[in-house]
mmCIF file of C-alpha atoms in Angstrom:
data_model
loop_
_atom_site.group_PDB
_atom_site.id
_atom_site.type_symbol
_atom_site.label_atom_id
_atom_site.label_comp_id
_atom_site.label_asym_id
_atom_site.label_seq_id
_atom_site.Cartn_x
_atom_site.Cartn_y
_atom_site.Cartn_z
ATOM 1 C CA UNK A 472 139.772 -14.747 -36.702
ATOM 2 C CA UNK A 473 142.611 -16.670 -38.660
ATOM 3 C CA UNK A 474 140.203 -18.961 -37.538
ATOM 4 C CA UNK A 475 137.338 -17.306 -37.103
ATOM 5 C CA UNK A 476 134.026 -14.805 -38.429
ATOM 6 C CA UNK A 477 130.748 -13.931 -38.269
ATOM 7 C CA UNK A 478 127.485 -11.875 -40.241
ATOM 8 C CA UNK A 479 124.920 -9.070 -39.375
ATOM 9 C CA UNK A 480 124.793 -4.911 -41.076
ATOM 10 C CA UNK A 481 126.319 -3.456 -39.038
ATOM 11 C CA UNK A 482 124.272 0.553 -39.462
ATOM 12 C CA UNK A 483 126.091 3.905 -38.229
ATOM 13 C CA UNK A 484 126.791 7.283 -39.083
ATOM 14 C CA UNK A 485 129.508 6.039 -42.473
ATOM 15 C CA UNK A 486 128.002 4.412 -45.027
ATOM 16 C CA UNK A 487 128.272 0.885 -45.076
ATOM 17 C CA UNK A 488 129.743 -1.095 -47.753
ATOM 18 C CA UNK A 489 128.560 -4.703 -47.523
ATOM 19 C CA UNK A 490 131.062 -6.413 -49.388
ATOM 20 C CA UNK A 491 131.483 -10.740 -49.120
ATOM 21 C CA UNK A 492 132.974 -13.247 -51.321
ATOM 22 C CA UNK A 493 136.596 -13.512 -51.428
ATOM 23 C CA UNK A 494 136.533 -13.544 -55.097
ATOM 24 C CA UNK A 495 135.603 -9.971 -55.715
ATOM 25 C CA UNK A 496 138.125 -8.672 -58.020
ATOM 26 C CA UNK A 497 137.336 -4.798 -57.348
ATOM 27 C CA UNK A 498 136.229 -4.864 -53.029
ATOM 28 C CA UNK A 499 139.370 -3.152 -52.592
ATOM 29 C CA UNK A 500 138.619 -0.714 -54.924
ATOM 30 C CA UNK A 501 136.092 1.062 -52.486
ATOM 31 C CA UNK A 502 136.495 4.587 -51.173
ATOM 32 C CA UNK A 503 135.148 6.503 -48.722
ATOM 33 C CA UNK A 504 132.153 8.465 -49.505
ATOM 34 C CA UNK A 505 133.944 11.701 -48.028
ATOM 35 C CA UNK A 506 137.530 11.250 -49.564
ATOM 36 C CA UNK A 507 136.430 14.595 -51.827
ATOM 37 C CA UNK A 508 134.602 16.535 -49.278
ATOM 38 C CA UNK A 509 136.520 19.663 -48.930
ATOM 39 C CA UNK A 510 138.298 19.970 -45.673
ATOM 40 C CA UNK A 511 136.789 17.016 -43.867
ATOM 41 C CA UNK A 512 138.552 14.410 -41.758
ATOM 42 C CA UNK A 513 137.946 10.905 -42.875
ATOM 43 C CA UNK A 514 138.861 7.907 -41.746
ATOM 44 C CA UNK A 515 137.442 4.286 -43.214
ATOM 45 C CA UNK A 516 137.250 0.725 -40.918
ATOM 46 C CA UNK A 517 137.108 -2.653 -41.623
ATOM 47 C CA UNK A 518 134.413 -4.239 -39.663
ATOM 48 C CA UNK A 519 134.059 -7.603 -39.449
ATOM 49 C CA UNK A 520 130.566 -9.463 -39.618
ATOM 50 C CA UNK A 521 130.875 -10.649 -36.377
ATOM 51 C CA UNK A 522 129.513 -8.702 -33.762
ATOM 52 C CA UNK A 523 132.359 -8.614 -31.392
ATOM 53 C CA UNK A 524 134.073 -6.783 -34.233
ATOM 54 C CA UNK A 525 131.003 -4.322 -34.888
ATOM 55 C CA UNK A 526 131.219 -3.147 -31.189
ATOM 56 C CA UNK A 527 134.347 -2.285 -31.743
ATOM 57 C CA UNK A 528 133.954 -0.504 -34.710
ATOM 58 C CA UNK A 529 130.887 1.061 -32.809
ATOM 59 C CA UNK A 530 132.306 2.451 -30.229
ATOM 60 C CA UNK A 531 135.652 3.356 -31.720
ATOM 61 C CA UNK A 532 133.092 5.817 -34.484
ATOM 62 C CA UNK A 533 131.204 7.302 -32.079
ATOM 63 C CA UNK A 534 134.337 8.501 -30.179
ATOM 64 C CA UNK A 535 136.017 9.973 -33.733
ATOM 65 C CA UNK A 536 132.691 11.434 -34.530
ATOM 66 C CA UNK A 537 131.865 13.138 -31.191
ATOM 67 C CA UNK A 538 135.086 13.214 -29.603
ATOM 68 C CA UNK A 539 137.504 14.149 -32.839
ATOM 69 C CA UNK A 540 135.024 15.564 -35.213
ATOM 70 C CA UNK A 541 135.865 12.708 -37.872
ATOM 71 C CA UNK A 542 133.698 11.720 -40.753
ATOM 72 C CA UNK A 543 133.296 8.130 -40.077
ATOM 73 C CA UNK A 544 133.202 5.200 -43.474
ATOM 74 C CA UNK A 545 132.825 1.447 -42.671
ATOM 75 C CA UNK A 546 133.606 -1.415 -44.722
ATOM 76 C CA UNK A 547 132.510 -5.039 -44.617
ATOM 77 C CA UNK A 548 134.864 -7.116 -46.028
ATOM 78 C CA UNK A 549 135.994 -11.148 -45.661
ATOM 79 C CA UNK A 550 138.717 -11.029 -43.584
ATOM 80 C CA UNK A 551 141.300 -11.917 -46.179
ATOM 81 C CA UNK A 552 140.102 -9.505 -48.675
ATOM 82 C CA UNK A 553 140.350 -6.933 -45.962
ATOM 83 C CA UNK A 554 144.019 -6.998 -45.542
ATOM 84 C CA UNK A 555 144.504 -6.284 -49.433
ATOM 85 C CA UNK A 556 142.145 -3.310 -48.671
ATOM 86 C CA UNK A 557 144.455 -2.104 -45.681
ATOM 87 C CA UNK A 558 147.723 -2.771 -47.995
ATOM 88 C CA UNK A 559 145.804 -0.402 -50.752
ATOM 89 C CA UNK A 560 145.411 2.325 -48.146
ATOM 90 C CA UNK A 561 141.160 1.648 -49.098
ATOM 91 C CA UNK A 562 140.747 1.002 -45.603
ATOM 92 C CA UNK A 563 142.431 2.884 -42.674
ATOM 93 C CA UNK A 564 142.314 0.537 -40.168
ATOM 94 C CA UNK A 565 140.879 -3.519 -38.809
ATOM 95 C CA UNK A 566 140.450 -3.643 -34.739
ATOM 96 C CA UNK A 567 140.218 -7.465 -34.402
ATOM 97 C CA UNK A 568 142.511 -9.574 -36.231
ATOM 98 C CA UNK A 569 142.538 -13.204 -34.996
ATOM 99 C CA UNK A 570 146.040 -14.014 -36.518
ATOM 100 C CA UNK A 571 147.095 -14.124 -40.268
ATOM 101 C CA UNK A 572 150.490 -14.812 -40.286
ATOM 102 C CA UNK A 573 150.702 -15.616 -44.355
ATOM 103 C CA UNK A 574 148.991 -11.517 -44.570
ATOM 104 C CA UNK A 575 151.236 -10.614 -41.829
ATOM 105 C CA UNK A 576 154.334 -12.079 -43.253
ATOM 106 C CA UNK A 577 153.210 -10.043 -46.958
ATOM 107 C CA UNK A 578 152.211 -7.075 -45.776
ATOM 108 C CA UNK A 579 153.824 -5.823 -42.661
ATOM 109 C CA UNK A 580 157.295 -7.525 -42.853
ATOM 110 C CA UNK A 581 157.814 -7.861 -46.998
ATOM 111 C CA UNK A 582 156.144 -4.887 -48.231
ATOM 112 C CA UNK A 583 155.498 -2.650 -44.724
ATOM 113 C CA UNK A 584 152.245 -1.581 -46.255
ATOM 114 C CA UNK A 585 150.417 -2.499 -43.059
ATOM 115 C CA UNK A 586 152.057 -1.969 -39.450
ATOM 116 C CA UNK A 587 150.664 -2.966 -35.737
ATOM 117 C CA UNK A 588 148.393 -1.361 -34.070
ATOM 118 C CA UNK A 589 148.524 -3.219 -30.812
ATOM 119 C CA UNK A 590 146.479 -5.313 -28.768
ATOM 120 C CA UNK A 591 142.643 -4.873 -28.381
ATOM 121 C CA UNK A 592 142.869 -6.113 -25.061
ATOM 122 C CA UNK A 593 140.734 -9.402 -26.015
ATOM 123 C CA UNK A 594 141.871 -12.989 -26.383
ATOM 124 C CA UNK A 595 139.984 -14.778 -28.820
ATOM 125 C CA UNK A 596 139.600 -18.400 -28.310
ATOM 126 C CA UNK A 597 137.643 -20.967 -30.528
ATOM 127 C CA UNK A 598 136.659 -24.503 -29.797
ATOM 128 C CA UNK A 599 133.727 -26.963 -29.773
ATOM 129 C CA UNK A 600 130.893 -26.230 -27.528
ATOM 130 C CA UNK A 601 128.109 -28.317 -26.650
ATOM 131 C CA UNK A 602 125.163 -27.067 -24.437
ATOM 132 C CA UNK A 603 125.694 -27.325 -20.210
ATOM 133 C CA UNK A 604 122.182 -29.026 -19.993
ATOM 134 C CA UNK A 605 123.843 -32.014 -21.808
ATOM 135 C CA UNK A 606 127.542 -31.882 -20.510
ATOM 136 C CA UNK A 607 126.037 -32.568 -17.023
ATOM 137 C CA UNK A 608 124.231 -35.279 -18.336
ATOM 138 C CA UNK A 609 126.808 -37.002 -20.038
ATOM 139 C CA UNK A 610 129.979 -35.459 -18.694
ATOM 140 C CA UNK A 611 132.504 -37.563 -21.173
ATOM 141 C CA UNK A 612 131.096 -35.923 -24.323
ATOM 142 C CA UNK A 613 133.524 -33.532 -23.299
ATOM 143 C CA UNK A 614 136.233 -35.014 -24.292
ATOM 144 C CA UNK A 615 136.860 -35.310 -28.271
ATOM 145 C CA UNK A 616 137.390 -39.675 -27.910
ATOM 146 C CA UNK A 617 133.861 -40.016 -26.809
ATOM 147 C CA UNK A 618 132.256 -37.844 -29.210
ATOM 148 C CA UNK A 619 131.265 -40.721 -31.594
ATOM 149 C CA UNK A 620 129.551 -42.189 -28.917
ATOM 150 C CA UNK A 621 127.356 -39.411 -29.222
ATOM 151 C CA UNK A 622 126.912 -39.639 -33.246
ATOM 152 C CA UNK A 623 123.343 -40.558 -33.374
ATOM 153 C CA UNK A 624 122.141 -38.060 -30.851
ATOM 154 C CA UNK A 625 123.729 -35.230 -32.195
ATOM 155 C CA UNK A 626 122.872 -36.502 -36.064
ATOM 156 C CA UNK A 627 120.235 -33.692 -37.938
ATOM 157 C CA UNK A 628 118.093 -33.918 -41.239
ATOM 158 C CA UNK A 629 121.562 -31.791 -42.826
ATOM 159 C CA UNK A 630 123.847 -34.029 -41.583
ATOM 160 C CA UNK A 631 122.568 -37.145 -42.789
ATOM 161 C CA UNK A 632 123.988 -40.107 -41.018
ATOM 162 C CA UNK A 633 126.607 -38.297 -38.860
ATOM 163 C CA UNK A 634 126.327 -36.322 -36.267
ATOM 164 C CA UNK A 635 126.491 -32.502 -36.579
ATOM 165 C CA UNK A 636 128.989 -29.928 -36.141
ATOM 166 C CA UNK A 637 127.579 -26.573 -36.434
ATOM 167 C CA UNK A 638 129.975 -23.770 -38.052
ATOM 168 C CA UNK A 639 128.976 -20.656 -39.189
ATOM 169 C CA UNK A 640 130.167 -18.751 -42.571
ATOM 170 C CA UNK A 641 131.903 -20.338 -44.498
ATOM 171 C CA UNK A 642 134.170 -17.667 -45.503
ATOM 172 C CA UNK A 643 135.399 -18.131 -41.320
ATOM 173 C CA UNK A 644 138.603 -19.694 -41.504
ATOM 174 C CA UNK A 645 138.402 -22.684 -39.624
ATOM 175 C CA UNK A 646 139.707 -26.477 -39.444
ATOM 176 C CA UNK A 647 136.635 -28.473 -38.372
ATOM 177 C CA UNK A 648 136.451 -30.535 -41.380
ATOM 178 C CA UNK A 649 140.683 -31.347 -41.270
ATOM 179 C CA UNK A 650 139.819 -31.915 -37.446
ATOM 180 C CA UNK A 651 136.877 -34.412 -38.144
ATOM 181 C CA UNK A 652 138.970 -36.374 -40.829
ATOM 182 C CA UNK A 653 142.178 -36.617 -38.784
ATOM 183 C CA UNK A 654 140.102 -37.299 -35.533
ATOM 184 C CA UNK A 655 138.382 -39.885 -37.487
ATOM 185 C CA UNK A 656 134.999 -38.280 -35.929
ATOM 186 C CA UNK A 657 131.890 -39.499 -37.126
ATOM 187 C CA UNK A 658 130.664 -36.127 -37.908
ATOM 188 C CA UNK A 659 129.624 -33.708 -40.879
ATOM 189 C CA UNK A 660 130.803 -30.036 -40.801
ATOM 190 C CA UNK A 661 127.120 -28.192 -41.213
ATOM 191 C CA UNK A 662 127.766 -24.575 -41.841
ATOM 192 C CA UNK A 663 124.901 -22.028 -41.229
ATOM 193 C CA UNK A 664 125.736 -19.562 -43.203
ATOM 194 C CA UNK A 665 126.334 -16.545 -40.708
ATOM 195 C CA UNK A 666 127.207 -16.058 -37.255
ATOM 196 C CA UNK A 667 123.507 -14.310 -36.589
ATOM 197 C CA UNK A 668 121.993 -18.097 -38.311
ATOM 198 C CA UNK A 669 124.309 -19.972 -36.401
ATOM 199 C CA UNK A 670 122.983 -17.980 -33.184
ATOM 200 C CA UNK A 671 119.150 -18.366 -34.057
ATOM 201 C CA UNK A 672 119.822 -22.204 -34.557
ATOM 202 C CA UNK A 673 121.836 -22.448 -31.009
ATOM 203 C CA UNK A 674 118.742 -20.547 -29.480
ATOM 204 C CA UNK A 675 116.526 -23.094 -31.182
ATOM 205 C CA UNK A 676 118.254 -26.202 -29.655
ATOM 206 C CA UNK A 677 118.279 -24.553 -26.336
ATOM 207 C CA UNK A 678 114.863 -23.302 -26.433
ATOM 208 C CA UNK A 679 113.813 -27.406 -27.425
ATOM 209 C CA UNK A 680 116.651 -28.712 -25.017
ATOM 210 C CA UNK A 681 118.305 -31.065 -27.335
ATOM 211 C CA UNK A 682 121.580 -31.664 -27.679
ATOM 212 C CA UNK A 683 124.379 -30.082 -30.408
ATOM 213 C CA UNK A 684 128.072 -29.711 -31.165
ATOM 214 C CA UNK A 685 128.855 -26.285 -32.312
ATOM 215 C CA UNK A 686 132.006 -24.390 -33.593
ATOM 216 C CA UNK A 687 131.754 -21.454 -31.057
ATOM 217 C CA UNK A 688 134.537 -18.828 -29.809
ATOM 218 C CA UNK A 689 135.176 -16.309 -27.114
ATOM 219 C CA UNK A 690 134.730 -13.619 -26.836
ATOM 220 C CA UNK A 691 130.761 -14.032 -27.527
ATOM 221 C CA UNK A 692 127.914 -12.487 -25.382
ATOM 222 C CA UNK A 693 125.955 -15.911 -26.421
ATOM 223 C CA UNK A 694 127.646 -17.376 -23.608
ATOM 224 C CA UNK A 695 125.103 -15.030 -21.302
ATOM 225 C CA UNK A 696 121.859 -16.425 -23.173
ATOM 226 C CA UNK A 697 123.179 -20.472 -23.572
ATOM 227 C CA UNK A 698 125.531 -22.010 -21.108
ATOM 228 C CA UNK A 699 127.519 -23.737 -22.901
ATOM 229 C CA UNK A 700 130.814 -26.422 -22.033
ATOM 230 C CA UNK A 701 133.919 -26.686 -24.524
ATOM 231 C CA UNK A 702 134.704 -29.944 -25.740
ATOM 232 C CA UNK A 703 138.291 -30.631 -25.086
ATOM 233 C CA UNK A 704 140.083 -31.422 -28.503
ATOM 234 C CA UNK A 705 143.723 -32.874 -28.103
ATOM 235 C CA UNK A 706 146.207 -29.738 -26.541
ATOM 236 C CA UNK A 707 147.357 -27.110 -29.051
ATOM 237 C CA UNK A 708 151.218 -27.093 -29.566
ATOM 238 C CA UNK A 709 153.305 -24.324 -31.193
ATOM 239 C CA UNK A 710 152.957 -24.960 -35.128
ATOM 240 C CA UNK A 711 150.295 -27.811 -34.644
ATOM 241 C CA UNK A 712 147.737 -26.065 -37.203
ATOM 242 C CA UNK A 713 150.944 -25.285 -39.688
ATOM 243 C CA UNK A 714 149.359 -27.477 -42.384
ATOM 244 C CA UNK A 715 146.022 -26.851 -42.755
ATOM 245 C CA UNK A 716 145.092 -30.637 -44.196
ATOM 246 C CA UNK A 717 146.763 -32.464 -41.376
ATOM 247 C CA UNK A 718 145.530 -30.106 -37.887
ATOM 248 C CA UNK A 719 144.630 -32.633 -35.310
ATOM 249 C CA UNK A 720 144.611 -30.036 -32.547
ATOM 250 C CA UNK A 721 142.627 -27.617 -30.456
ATOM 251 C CA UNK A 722 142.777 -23.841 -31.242
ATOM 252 C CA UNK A 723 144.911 -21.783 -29.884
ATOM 253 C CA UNK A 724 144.065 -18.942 -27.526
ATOM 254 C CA UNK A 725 144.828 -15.783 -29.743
ATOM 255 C CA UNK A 726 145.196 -11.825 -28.199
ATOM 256 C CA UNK A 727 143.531 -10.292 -30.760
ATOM 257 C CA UNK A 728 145.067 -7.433 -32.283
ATOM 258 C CA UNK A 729 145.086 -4.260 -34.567
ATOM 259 C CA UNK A 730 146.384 -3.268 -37.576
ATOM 260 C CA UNK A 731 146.544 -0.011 -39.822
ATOM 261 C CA UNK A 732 147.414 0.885 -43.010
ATOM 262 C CA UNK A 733 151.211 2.253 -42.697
ATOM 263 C CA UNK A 734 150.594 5.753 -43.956
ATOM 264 C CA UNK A 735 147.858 6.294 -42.009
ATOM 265 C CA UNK A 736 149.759 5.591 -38.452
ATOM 266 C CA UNK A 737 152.434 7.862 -39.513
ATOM 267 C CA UNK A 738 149.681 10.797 -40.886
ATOM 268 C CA UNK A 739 146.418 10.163 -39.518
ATOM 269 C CA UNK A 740 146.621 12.085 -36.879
ATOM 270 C CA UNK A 741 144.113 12.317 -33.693
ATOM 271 C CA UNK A 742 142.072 8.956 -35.407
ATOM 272 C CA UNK A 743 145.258 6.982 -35.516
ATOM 273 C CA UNK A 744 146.327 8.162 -31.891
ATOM 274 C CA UNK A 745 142.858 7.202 -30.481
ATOM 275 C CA UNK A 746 142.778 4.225 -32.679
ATOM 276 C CA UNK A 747 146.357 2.975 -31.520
ATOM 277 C CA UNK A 748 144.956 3.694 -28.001
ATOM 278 C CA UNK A 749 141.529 1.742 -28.071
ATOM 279 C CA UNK A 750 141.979 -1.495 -26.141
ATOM 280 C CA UNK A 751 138.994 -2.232 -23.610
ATOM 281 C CA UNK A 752 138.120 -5.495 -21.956
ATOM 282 C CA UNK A 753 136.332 -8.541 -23.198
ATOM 283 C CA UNK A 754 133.632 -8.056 -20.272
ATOM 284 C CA UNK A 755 133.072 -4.510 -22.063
ATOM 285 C CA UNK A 756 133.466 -5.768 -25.525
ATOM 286 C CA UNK A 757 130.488 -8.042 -24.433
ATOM 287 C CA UNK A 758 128.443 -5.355 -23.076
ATOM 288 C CA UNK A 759 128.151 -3.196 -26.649
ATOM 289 C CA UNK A 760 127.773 -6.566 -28.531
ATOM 290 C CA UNK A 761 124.529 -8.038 -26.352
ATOM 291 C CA UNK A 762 123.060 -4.185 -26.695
ATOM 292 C CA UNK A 763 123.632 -4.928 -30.794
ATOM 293 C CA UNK A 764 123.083 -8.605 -30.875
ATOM 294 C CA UNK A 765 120.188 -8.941 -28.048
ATOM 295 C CA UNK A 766 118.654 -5.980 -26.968
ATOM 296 C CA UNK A 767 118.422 -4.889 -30.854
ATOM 297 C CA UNK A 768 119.843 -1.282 -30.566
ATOM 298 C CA UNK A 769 121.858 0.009 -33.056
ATOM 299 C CA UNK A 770 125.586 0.017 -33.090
ATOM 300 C CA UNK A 771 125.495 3.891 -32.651
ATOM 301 C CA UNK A 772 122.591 3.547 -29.504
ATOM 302 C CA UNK A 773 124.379 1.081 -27.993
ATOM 303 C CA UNK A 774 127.716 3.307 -28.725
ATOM 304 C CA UNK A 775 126.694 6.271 -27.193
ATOM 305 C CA UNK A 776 125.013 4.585 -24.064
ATOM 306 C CA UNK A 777 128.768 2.593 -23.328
ATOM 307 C CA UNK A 778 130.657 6.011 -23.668
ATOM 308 C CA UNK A 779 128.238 7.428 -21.527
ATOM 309 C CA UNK A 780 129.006 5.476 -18.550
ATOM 310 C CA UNK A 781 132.684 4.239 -18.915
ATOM 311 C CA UNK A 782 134.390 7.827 -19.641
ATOM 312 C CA UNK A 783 137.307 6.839 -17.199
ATOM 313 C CA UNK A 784 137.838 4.315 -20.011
ATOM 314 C CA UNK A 785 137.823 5.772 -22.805
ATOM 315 C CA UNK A 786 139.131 9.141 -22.124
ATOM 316 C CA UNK A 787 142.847 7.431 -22.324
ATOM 317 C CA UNK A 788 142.213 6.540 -25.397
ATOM 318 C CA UNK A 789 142.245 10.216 -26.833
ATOM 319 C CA UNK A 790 145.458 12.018 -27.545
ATOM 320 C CA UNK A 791 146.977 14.370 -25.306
ATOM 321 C CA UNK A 792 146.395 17.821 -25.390
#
């Protein structure tokens, strides 16, 4: 997400690459295991440690593997990172982009290494979430002026004497801490470290009942385990967020999209048709992420069982005979 991320292995029938840290002079550098097998299709995807992203991915293998008769590589990489990767031609293709207009601007404009994909379908959205149970108890802690009113209630052993704003990675892309300063919020930005720690700790306060301010987005199955109410941050404007040190804003609400590497849409065939083609709801995006994320299948299991019983979907996806 320009904003966003997230982090759990995501296992299928590619090898997967776990690569993090932007600073990694040689994660573009990786190739797919098959490049030299003799007469094989091959085609290599970014996934994203979010889980959102690794149902896509998911899905999207199982239907070049079993549909297309592809040999299937996946790469984790930082977000950033990942569009150098896409540029090199190292990866083939990312299915969730949540807006990187400084990447977009290089790469698909300047240089027209990288070229749209389309829409997933999805609109990402992030915000500040705190927990229903507590909204209906103190209804204005929705609203970003009374949040210091809430301070000491919402103040853990990491944030010292502030209250606490949970974020996740912090490789995510966000502007919680330019939002606290220029908010002048009596908080401290606590990251987790992952979305999958960030999830166990929002479990945790639910599971106790007590109160918390997260950094949260949609699409998330979360949302089906903890009901949770977005704090409303002052209205996002066109080119509010343009300078990251001085965002006093919400987020906006992004339609997440797709992008390939440029050869690859012009020569890749059946994968880039189907690719180009994939676009599903976030209601089914959901469904294969709470089979990952929940119900502990793995991508491929929960994969196979979504194909299985949403063919009128995904059969559009697949190029035309």
């Amino acid at each position: 997400m320009r904003i966003h991320r997230k982090i759990a292995a995501l296992a299928s029938a590619g090898a997967l690459v776990a690569l993090t840290g932007c600073g990694a002079a040689d994660m573009t550098k990786q190739a797919s295991p098959y490049a030299n097998a003799g007469g094989s299709k091959t085609v290599t995807l970014s996934v994203q440690s979010w889980v959102g992203a690794q149902a896509n991915v998911a899905v999207a293998t199982y239907l070049l593997e079993h549909e297309l008769g592809y040999h299937v590589d996946t790469v984790q990489i930082d977000e950033v990172p990942a569009w150098d990767a896409l540029s090199q031609g190292r990866v083939d293709a990312v299915l969730e982009d949540w807006g990187h207009p400084d990447q977009e601007e290089r790469y698909v404009k300047d240089k027209k290494t990288i070229t749209p994909a389309g829409g997933l379908g999805v609109t990402g959205h992030i915000g500040w979430f705190v927990p229903t149970y507590f909204a209906k108890q103190h209804p204005d802690v929705t609203d970003w002026r009374n949040l210091n009113k809430y301070a000491d209630q919402l103040r853990t052993p990491e944030s010292g004497g502030k209250g606490q704003l949970l974020d996740g990675s912090p490789s995510y892309v966000t502007n919680d801490k330019a939002l606290v300063d220029n908010l002048k919020l009596d908080y401290q930005v606590v990251f987790s470290g992952s979305e999958a720690a960030q999830i166990t700790q929002i479990k945790q306060f639910a599971k106790e009942k007590k109160p918390f301010l997260s950094y949260w987005y949609k699409p998330q199955w979360l949302f089906q385990k903890v009901a949770m109410t977005e704090v409303k941050l002052p209205a996002y404007k066109e080119g509010c967020d343009a300078d990251a040190q001085k965002v006093a804003c919400a987020y906006p609400h992004t339609p997440l999209q797709k992008f390939m590497n440029a050869d690859f849409a012009r020569d890749g065939g059946d994968a880039a048709t189907l690719l180009k083609n994939f676009a599903w709801t976030t209601e089914q995006q959901d469904e294969v992420a709470l089979m990952i994320a929940d119900r502990k299948m793995t991508p491929e299991a929960a994969a196979e069982k979504w194909v299985e019983a949403n063919g009128p979907t995904w059969r559009k996806w697949l190029p035309k005979k």
